[in-house]
Coordinates of C-alpha atoms in Angstrom, one line a residue:
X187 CA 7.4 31.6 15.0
X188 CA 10.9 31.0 14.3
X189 CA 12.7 27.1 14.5
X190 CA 13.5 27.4 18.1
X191 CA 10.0 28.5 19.5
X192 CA 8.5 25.2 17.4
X193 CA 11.2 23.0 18.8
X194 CA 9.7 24.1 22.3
X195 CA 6.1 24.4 21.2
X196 CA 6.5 20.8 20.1
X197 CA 8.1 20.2 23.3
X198 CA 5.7 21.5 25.5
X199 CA 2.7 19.2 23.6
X200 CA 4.4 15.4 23.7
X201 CA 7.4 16.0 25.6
X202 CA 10.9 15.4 26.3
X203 CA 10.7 12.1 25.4
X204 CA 8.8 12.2 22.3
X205 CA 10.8 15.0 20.5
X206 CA 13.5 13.7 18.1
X207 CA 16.4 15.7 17.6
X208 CA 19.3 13.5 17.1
X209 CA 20.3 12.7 13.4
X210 CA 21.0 9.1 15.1
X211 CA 17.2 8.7 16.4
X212 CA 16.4 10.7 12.9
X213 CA 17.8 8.2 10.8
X214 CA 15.1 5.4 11.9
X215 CA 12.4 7.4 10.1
X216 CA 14.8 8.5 6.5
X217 CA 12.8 5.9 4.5
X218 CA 9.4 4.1 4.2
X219 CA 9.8 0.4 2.4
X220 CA 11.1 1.6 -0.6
X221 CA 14.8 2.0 0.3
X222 CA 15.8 3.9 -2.8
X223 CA 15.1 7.0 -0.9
X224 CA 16.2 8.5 2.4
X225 CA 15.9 11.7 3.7
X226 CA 16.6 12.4 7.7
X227 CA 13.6 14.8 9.1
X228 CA 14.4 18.3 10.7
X229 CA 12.8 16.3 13.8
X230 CA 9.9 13.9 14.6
X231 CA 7.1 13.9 17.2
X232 CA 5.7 10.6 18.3
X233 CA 2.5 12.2 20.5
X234 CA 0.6 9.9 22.0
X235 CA -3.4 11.3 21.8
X236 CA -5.7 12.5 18.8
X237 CA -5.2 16.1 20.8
X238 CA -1.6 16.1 20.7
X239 CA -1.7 15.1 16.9
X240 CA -3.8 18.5 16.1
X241 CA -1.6 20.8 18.5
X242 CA 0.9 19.5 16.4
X243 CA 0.1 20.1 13.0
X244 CA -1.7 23.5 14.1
X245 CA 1.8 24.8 15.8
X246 CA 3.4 23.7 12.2
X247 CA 0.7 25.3 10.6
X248 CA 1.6 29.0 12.6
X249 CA 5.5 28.2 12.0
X250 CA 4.8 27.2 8.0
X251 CA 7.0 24.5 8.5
X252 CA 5.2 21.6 6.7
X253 CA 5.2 18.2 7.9
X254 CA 4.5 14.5 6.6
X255 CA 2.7 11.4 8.6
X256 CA 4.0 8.7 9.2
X257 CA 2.5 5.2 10.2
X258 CA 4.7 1.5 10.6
X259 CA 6.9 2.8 7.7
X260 CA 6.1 0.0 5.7
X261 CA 4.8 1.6 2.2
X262 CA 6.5 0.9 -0.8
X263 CA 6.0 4.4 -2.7
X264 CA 7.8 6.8 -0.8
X265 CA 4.6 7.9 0.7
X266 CA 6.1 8.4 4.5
X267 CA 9.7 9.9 3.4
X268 CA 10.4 13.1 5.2
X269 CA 10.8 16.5 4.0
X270 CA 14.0 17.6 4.8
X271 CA 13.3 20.9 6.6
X272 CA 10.2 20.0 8.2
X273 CA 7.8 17.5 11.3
X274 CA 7.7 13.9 10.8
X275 CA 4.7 13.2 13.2
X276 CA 4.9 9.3 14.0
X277 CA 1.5 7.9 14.6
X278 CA 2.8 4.5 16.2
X279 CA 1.9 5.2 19.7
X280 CA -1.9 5.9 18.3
X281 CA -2.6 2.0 18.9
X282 CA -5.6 1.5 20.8
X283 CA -8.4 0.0 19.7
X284 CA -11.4 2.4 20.9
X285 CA -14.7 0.6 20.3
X286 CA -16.0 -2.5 19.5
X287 CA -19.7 -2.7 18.3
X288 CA -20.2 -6.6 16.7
X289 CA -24.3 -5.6 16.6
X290 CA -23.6 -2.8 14.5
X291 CA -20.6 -4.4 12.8
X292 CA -18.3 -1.7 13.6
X293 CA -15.0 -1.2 15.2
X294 CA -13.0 2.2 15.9
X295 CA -9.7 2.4 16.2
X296 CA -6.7 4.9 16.2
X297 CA -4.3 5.4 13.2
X298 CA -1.6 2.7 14.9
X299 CA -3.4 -0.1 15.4
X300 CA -2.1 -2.9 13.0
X301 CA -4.6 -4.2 10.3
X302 CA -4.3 -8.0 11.5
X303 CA -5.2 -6.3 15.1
X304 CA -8.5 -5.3 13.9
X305 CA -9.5 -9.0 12.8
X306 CA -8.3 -10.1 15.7
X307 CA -9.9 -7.9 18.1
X308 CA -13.8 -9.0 16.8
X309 CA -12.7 -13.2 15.9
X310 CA -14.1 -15.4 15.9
X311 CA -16.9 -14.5 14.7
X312 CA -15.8 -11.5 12.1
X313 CA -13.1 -10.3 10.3
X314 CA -11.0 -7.0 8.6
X315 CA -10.7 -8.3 4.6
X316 CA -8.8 -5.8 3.5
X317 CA -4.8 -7.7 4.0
X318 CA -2.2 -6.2 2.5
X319 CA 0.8 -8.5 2.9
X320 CA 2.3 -6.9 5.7
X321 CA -1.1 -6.5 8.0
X322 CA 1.1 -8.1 11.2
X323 CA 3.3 -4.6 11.0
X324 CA 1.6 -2.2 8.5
X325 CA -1.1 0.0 10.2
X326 CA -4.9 1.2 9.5
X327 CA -3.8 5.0 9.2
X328 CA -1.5 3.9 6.6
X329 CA -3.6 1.5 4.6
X330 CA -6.1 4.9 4.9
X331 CA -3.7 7.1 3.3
X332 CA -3.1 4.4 0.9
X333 CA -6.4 2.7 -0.3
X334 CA -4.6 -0.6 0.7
X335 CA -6.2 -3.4 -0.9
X336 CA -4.6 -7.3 -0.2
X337 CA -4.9 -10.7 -1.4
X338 CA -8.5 -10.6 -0.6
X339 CA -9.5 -7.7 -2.4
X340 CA -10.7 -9.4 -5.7
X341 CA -13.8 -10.3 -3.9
X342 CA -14.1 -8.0 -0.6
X343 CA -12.7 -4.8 -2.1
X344 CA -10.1 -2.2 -0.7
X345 CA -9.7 0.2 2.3
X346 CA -12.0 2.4 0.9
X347 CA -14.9 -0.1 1.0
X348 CA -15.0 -0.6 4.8
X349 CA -13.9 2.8 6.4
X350 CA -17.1 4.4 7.4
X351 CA -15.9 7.3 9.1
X352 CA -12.9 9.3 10.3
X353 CA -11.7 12.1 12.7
X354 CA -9.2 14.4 10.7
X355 CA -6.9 16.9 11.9
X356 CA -6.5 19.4 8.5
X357 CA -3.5 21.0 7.8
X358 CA -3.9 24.1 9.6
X359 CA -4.9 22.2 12.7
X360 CA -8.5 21.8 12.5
X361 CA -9.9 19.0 13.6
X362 CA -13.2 17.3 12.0
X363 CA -15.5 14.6 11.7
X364 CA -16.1 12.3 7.9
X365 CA -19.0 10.1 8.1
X366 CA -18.8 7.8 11.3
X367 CA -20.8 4.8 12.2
X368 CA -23.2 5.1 9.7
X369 CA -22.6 3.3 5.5
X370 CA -23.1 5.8 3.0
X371 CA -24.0 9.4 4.4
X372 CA -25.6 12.5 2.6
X373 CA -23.6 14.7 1.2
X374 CA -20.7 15.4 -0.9
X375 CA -18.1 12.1 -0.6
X376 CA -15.3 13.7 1.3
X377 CA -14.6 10.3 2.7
X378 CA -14.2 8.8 -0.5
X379 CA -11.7 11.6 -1.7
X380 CA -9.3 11.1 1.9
X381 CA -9.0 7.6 1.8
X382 CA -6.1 6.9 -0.8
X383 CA -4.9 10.6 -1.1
X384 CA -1.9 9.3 0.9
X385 CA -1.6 12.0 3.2
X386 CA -2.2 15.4 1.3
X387 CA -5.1 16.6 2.6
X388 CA -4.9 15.9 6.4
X389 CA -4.2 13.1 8.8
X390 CA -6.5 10.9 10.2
X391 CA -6.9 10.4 14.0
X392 CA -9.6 7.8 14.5
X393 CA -11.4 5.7 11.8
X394 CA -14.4 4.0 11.8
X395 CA -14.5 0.5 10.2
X396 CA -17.1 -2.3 8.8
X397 CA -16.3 -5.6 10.1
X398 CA -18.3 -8.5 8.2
X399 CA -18.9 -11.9 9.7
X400 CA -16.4 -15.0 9.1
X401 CA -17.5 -17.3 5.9
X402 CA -19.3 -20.3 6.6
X403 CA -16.7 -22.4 4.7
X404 CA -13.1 -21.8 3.1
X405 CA -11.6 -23.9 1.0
X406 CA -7.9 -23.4 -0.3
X407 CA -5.6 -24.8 -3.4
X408 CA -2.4 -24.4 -5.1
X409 CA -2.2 -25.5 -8.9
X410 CA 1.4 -25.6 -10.6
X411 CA 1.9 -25.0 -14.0
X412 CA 5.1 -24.7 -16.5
X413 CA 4.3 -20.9 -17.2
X414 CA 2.5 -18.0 -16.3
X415 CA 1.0 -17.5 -19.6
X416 CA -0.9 -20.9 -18.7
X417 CA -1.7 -19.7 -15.0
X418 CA -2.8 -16.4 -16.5
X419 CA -5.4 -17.9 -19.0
X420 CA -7.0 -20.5 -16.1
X421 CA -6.9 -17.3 -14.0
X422 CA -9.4 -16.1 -16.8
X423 CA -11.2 -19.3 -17.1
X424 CA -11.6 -19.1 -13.4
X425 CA -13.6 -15.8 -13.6
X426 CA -15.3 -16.6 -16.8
X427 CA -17.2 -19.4 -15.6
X428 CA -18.7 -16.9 -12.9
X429 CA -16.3 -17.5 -9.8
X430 CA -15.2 -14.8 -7.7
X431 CA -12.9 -16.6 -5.3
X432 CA -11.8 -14.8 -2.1
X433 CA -7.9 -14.4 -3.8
X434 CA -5.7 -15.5 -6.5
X435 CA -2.8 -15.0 -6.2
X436 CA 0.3 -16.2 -9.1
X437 CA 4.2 -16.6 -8.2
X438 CA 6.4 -17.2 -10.8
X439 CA 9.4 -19.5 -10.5
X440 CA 11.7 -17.3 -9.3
X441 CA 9.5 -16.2 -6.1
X442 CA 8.6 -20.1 -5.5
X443 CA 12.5 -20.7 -5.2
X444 CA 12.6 -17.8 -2.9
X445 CA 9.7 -18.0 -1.1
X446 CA 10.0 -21.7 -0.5
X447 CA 13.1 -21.6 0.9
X448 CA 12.1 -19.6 3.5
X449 CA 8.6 -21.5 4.0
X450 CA 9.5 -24.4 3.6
X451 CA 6.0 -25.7 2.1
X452 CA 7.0 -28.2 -0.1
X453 CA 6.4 -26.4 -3.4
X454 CA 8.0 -27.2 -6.4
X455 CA 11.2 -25.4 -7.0
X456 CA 11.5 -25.2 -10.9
X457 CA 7.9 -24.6 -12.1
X458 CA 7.0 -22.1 -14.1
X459 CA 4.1 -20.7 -11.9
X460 CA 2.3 -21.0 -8.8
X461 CA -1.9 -20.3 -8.6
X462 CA -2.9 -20.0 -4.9
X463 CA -6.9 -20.0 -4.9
X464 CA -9.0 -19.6 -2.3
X465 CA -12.9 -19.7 -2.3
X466 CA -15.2 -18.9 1.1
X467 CA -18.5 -19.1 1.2
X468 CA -21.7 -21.0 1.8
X469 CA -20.7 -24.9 2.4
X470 CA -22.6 -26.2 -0.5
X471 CA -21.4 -23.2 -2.8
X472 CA -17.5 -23.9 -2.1
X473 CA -17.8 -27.6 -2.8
X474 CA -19.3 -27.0 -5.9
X475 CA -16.8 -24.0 -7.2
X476 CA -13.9 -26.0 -6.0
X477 CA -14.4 -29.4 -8.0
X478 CA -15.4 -26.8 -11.0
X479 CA -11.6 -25.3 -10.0
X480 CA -9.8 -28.0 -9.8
X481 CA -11.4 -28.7 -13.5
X482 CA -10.4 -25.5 -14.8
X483 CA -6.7 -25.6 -13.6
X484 CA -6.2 -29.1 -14.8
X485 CA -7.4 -28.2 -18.4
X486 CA -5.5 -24.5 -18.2
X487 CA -2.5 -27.4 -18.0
X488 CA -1.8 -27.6 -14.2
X489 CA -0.6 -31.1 -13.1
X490 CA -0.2 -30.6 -9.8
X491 CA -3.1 -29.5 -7.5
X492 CA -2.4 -28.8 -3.9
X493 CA -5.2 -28.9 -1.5
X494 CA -5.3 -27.8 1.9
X495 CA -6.5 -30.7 4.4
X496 CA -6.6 -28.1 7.3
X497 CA -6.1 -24.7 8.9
X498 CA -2.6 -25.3 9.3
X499 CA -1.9 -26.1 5.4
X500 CA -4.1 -23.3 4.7
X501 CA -1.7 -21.2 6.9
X502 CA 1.2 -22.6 5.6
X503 CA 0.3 -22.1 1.9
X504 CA -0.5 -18.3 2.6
X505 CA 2.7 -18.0 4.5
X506 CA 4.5 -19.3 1.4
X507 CA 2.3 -16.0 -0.6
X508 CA 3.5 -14.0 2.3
X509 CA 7.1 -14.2 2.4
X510 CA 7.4 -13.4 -1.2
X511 CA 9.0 -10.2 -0.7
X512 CA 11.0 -10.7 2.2
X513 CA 12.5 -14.0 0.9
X514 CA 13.3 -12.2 -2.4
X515 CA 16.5 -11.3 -0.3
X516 CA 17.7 -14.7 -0.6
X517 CA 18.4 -14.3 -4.2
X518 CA 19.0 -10.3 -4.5
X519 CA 20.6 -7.8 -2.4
X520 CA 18.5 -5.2 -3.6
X521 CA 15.1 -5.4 -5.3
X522 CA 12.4 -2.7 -6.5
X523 CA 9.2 -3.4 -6.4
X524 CA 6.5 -1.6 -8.8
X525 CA 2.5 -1.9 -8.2
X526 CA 1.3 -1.4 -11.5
X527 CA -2.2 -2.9 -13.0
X528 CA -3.9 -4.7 -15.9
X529 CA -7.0 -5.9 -17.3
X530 CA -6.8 -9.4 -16.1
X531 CA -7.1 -10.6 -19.5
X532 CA -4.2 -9.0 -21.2
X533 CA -1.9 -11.0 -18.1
X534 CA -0.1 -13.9 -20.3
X535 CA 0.5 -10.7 -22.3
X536 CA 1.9 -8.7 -20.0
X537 CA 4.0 -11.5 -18.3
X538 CA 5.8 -12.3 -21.3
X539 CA 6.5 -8.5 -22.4
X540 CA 8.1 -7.8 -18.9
X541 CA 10.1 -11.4 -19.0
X542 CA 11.3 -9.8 -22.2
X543 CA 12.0 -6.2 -20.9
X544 CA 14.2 -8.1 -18.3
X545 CA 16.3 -9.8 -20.7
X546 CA 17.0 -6.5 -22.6
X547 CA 18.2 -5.2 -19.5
X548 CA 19.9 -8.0 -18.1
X549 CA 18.4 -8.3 -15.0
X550 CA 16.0 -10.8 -13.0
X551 CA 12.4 -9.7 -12.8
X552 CA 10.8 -11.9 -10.2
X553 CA 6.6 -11.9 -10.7
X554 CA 4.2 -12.3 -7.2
X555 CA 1.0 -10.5 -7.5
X556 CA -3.2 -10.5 -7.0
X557 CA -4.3 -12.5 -10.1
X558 CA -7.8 -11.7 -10.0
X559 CA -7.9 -8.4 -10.7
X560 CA -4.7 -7.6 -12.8
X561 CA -2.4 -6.0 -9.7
X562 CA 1.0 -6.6 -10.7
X563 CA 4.1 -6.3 -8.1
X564 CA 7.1 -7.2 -10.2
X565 CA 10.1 -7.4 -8.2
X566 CA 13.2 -5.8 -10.2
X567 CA 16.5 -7.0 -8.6
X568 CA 19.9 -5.7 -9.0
X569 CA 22.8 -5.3 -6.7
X570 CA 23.1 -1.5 -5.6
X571 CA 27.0 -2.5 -5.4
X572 CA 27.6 -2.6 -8.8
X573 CA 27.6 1.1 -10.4
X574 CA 24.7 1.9 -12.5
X575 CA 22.6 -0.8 -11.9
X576 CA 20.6 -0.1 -9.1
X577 CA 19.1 3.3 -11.7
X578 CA 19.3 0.3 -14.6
X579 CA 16.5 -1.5 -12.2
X580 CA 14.8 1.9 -11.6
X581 CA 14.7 2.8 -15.5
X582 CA 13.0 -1.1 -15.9
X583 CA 10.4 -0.6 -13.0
X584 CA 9.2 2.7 -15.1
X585 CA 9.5 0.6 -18.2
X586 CA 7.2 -2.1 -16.4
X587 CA 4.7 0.7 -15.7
X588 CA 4.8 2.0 -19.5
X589 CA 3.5 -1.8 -20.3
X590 CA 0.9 -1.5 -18.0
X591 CA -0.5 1.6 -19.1
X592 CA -0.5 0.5 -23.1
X593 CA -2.4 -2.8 -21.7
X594 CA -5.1 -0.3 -20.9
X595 CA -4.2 -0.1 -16.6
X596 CA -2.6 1.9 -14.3
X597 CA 0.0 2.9 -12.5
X598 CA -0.9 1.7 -9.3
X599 CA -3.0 -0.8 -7.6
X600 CA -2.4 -0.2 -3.6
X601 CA 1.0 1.0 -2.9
X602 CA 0.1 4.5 -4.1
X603 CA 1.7 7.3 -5.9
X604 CA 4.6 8.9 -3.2
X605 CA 7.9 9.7 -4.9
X606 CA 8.1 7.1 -7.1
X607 CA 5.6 7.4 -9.4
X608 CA 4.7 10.8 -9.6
X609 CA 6.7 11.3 -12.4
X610 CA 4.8 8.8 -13.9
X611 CA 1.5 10.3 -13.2
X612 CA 1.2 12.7 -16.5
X613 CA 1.5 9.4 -18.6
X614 CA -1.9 8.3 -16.9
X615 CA -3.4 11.6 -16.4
X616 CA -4.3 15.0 -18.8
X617 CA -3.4 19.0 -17.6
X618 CA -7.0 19.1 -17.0
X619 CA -7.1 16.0 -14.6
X620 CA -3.9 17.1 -12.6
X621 CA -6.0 20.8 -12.5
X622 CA -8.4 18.9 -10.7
X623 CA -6.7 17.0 -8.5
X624 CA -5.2 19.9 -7.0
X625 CA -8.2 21.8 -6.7
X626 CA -9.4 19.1 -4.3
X627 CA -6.2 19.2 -2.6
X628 CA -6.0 22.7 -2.2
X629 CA -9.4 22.8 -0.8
X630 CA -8.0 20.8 2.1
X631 CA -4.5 22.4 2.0
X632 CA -4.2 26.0 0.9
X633 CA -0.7 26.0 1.7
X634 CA 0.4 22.6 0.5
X635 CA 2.0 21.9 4.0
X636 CA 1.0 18.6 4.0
X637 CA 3.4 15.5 2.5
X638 CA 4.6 18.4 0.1
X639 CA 6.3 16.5 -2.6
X640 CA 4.0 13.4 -3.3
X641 CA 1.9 12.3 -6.1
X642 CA 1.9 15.4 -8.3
X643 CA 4.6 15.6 -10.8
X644 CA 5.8 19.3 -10.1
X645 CA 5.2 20.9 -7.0
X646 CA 1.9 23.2 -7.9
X647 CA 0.6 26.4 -5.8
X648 CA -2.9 26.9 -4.8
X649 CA -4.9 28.7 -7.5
X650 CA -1.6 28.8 -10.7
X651 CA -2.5 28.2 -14.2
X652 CA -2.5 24.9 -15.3
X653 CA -0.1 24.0 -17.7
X654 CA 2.6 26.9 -16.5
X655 CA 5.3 26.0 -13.9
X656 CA 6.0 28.1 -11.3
X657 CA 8.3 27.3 -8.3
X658 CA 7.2 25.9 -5.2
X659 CA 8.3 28.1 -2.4
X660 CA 9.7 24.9 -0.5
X661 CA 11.3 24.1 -3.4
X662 CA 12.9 27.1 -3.5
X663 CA 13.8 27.1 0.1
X664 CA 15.6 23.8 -1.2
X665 CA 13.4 21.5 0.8
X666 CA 11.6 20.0 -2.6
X667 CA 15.3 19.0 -3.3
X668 CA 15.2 15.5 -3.4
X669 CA 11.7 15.4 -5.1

C-alpha cells in the first residue's frame, strides 16, 4: 500500500472531516506539554468509535507506516509528539462514558473522557483518586499510557491501581480484551505491563476503572515555613508518626509568588515554603491526626498554619497547588519541567543541592511537587530568546535528574519517559534490563510501529543483540530524525 491508497483508506474509515492534511490543521498536534519539541505529523485521524481506532492502526499496519496516540496533549515527556512520516490518531472524540456500575464499583469509559469526568460521573457518593494536576483537560487514555499518579497518590496510589480492565487495539490491528470488571485476574499481568508503557505496545480503546466511595471526613491545612529544608523534615515527621495523609504537597517561594498571584489565596509571598496537607478519613481518625499535624508542623518550625473552615477554602487552597505551573508564566517565558523522584527522606538534601545546581547555572529553579512520596517537578526557567539558554535549562533539568538518581530514585514519577528522558534511561537501567524491556515490547510490537522513538535510548529491532547498535529502519528512512 503506497501513501496515496492510505490517505484514502484512512478516508474511507473516519471521513472527510476527520482526515488532516493541512500543515496548518497539522501544526495543532506538533507538540504534547513539553514545548521544547515539535514535529508536524504526515496527517492525523480523529475517528470517532473503538472500530474505527483498529481499522486504523491495522491499515497502518498493511502500509508499515507507524503511527503514535494521542490523547488531550497535555503530557510533559514528549510522550504524544509525532513521527514525522507517519498517523497521529487523536483519541479526543473517544469521550463517552460507557457504563456506570456504583454496586460493583466500577465505571467504563473510552480513552477521551477527562479524569475529573470520571469523579464526577459516580459523586456524590464516589470518586476517581488518581488527579494529576491537569485532570479538568488531561484524559484517562493518557494517564493509561502514563501511569499518572496526582496529588493524591501518596495514599490512594496511581493509574495502575484502579484500571481493572482494557480493550486494546495492537499494533497490527488486533483488537483484545486485559482483565475487565473483575480486581486481580489469573494469569500473566499483561495489564500491569500496558498501563505506564506510554503507548508502545498498543492503544487502549475502553478501560475499566475502580471507583471507591467518598471519605467520611476531610480535613485540609497549609503550614508556612522559612525553608524547604524545614518543610522537608516535618514532611518526614508527618509520616514517621504513622500518618498517611491523602496529599502533601510543598511550594517553594518562588511558585507561592507565582501561584498566588494568580489565586489570589492570601498566601504569604516571601516564605520560604508552603506544606498543603490534607487528611480524609473516619471523623474521629482526622480530628485526631490533624491536632497531631498541626503539632508536628509547629515544632518542624512553621508559624503560620492555615486551616480550611469549608469547601470553598479547601477549594481555594488546592487551586493555589493547581496553578503552579501555569502561573509559573508570570515570572518566565519559558520553563522546563523535570519529574524526577526521591526517597522522601533525602528531600532537604535534595532541595538544597538543586537550589545550588541553579546558582551554578544562573538560572531560577522554581520547586512544586508531591511531598509524600519524594516526586519532584522542578520547574527550570529561562527565556528561549536569549541564545543558549533555553539548552543551558535543558542541560540543568538532566543535571536535576543525575541528583535524583545518586539520592537513590528515579527518573520519573508520572510524566513518563517520551523523548525527554530516554537518554537518561541507561543511567537508571543495565544492557540486561533495556534487553528486557524490549523483549516485552516486541512481544506486542514486532515491528516497532508503535510511538517508535520513545523511552528507549536508541531505536532497537526486534530480536538484535544487546549491547550492539544497529540502525532502525525509520531511522534510516530519516523519520527517527528528531529522536
Amino acid at each position: 500500500m503506497d501513501g496515496h491508497e492510505l490517505v484514502e483508506r484512512l478516508r474511507r474509515v473516519v471521513g472527510d472531516r476527520w482526515l488532516l492534511l493541512d500543515e496548518h490543521e497539522l501544526r495543532t498536534y506538533e507538540s504534547d506539554g513539553l514545548l521544547q519539541y515539535q514535529q508536524v505529523p504526515r496527517l492525523a485521524v480523529l475517528p470517532g468509535t473503538g472500530e474505527q481506532v483498529r481499522a486504523c492502526v491495522a491499515a497502518c499496519a498493511e502500509a508499515g507506516v507507524p503511527w503514535v496516540a494521542r490523547g488531550a496533549g497535555s503530557g510533559l515527556s514528549g510522550g504524544a509528539l509525532p513521527v514525522k512520516d507517519g498517523v497521529l490518531i487523536v483519541l479526543s472524540r473517544l469521550n463517552r462514558i460507557l457504563e456506570v456500575d456504583l454496586d460493583n464499583g466500577r465505571v467504563c469509559v473510552e480513552p477521551g473522557v477527562t479524569n475529573a469526568a470520571v469523579s464526577t460521573a459516580v459523586a456524590p457518593d464516589f470518586f476517581y483518586p488518581p488527579d494529576p494536576s491537569s485532570q479538568i483537560v488531561c484524559t484517562i487514555g493518557g494517564n493509561v499510557a502514563e501511569n499518572s499518579g496526582g496529588a493524591h497518590c501518596f495514599k490512594y496510589g496511581f493509574t495502575t491501581n484502579y484500571v481493572t480492565g482494557l480493550e486494546v487495539v495492537l499494533a497490527d490491528g488486533t483488537l483484545v480484551t486485559i482483565g475487565g470488571k473483575e480486581l486481580d485476574p489469573p494469569g500473566y499481568d499483561l495489564l500491569g505491563a500496558f498501563v505506564g508503557s506510554e503507548g508502545t505496545l498498543g492503544v487502549a480503546t475502553k478501560i475499566w476503572l475502580r471507583v471507591v466511595p467518598v471519605p467520611e471526613a476531610t480535613r485540609t491545612l497549609v503550614a508556612f515555613f522559612d525553608s524547604t529544608r524545614q518543610a522537608g523534615e516535618a514532611v518526614s515527621a508527618i509520616v514517621q508518626a504513622g500518618i498517611v495523609p491523602g496529599a502533601i504537597e510543598m511550594m517553594d517561594a518562588t511558585t507561592i509568588r507565582a501561584a498566588e498571584a494568580m489565586a489570589h489565596a492570601g498566601y504569604p509571598v516571601g516564605r520560604g515554603a508552603a506544606l498543603l496537607v490534607e487528611l480524609d478519613g473516619a471523623e474521629a481518625e482526622c480530628d485526631a491526626q490533624f491536632t497531631q499535624v498541626t503539632s508536628i508542623c509547629a515544632e518542624q518550625g512553621s508559624d503560620d498554619v492555615r486551616v480550611s473552615r469549608d469547601e470553598a477554602e479547601r477549594a481555594l487552597f488546592w487551586k493555589t497547588r493547581k496553578a503552579a505551573f501555569p502561573a509559573m508564566g508570570r515570572i518566565s517565558p519559558n520553563y522546563f519541567v523535570q519529574d524526577g523522584v526521591v526517597p522522601r527522606t533525602t528531600l532537604p538534601d535534595v532541595l538544597v543541592r538543586i537550589d545550588e545546581l541553579a546558582a551554578e547555572y544562573g538560572l531560577t529553579v522554581a520547586n512544586v511537587f508531591h511531598a509524600g512520596d519524594g516526586n519532584l517537578h522542578p520547574l527550570v526557567c529561562f527565556d528561549a530568546a536569549v541564545e543558549g539558554q533555553a539548552a543551558r535549562a535543558e542541560e540543568l533539568a538532566g543535571r536535576i535528574l543525575d541528583i535524583c538518581l545518586e539520592a537513590g530514585g528515579s527518573i520519573t514519577g508520572e510524566h513518563g519517559v517520551g523523548v525527554d528522558k530516554r537518554k537518561h534511561m541507561a543511567k537508571m537501567f543495565g544492557e540486561g534490563d533495556l534487553a528486557a524491556f524490549q523483549r516485552l515490547r516486541c512481544a506486542f510490537d514486532p515491528d516497532g510501529r508503535a510511538n517508535p522513538g520513545k523511552v528507549m535510548p536508541t531505536p532497537r529491532l526486534c530480536g538484535e543483540v544487546p549491547g550492539v547498535y544497529r540502525q532502525h529502519p525509520l531511522e534510516a528512512a530519516g523519520l527517527a530524525e528528531r529522536f
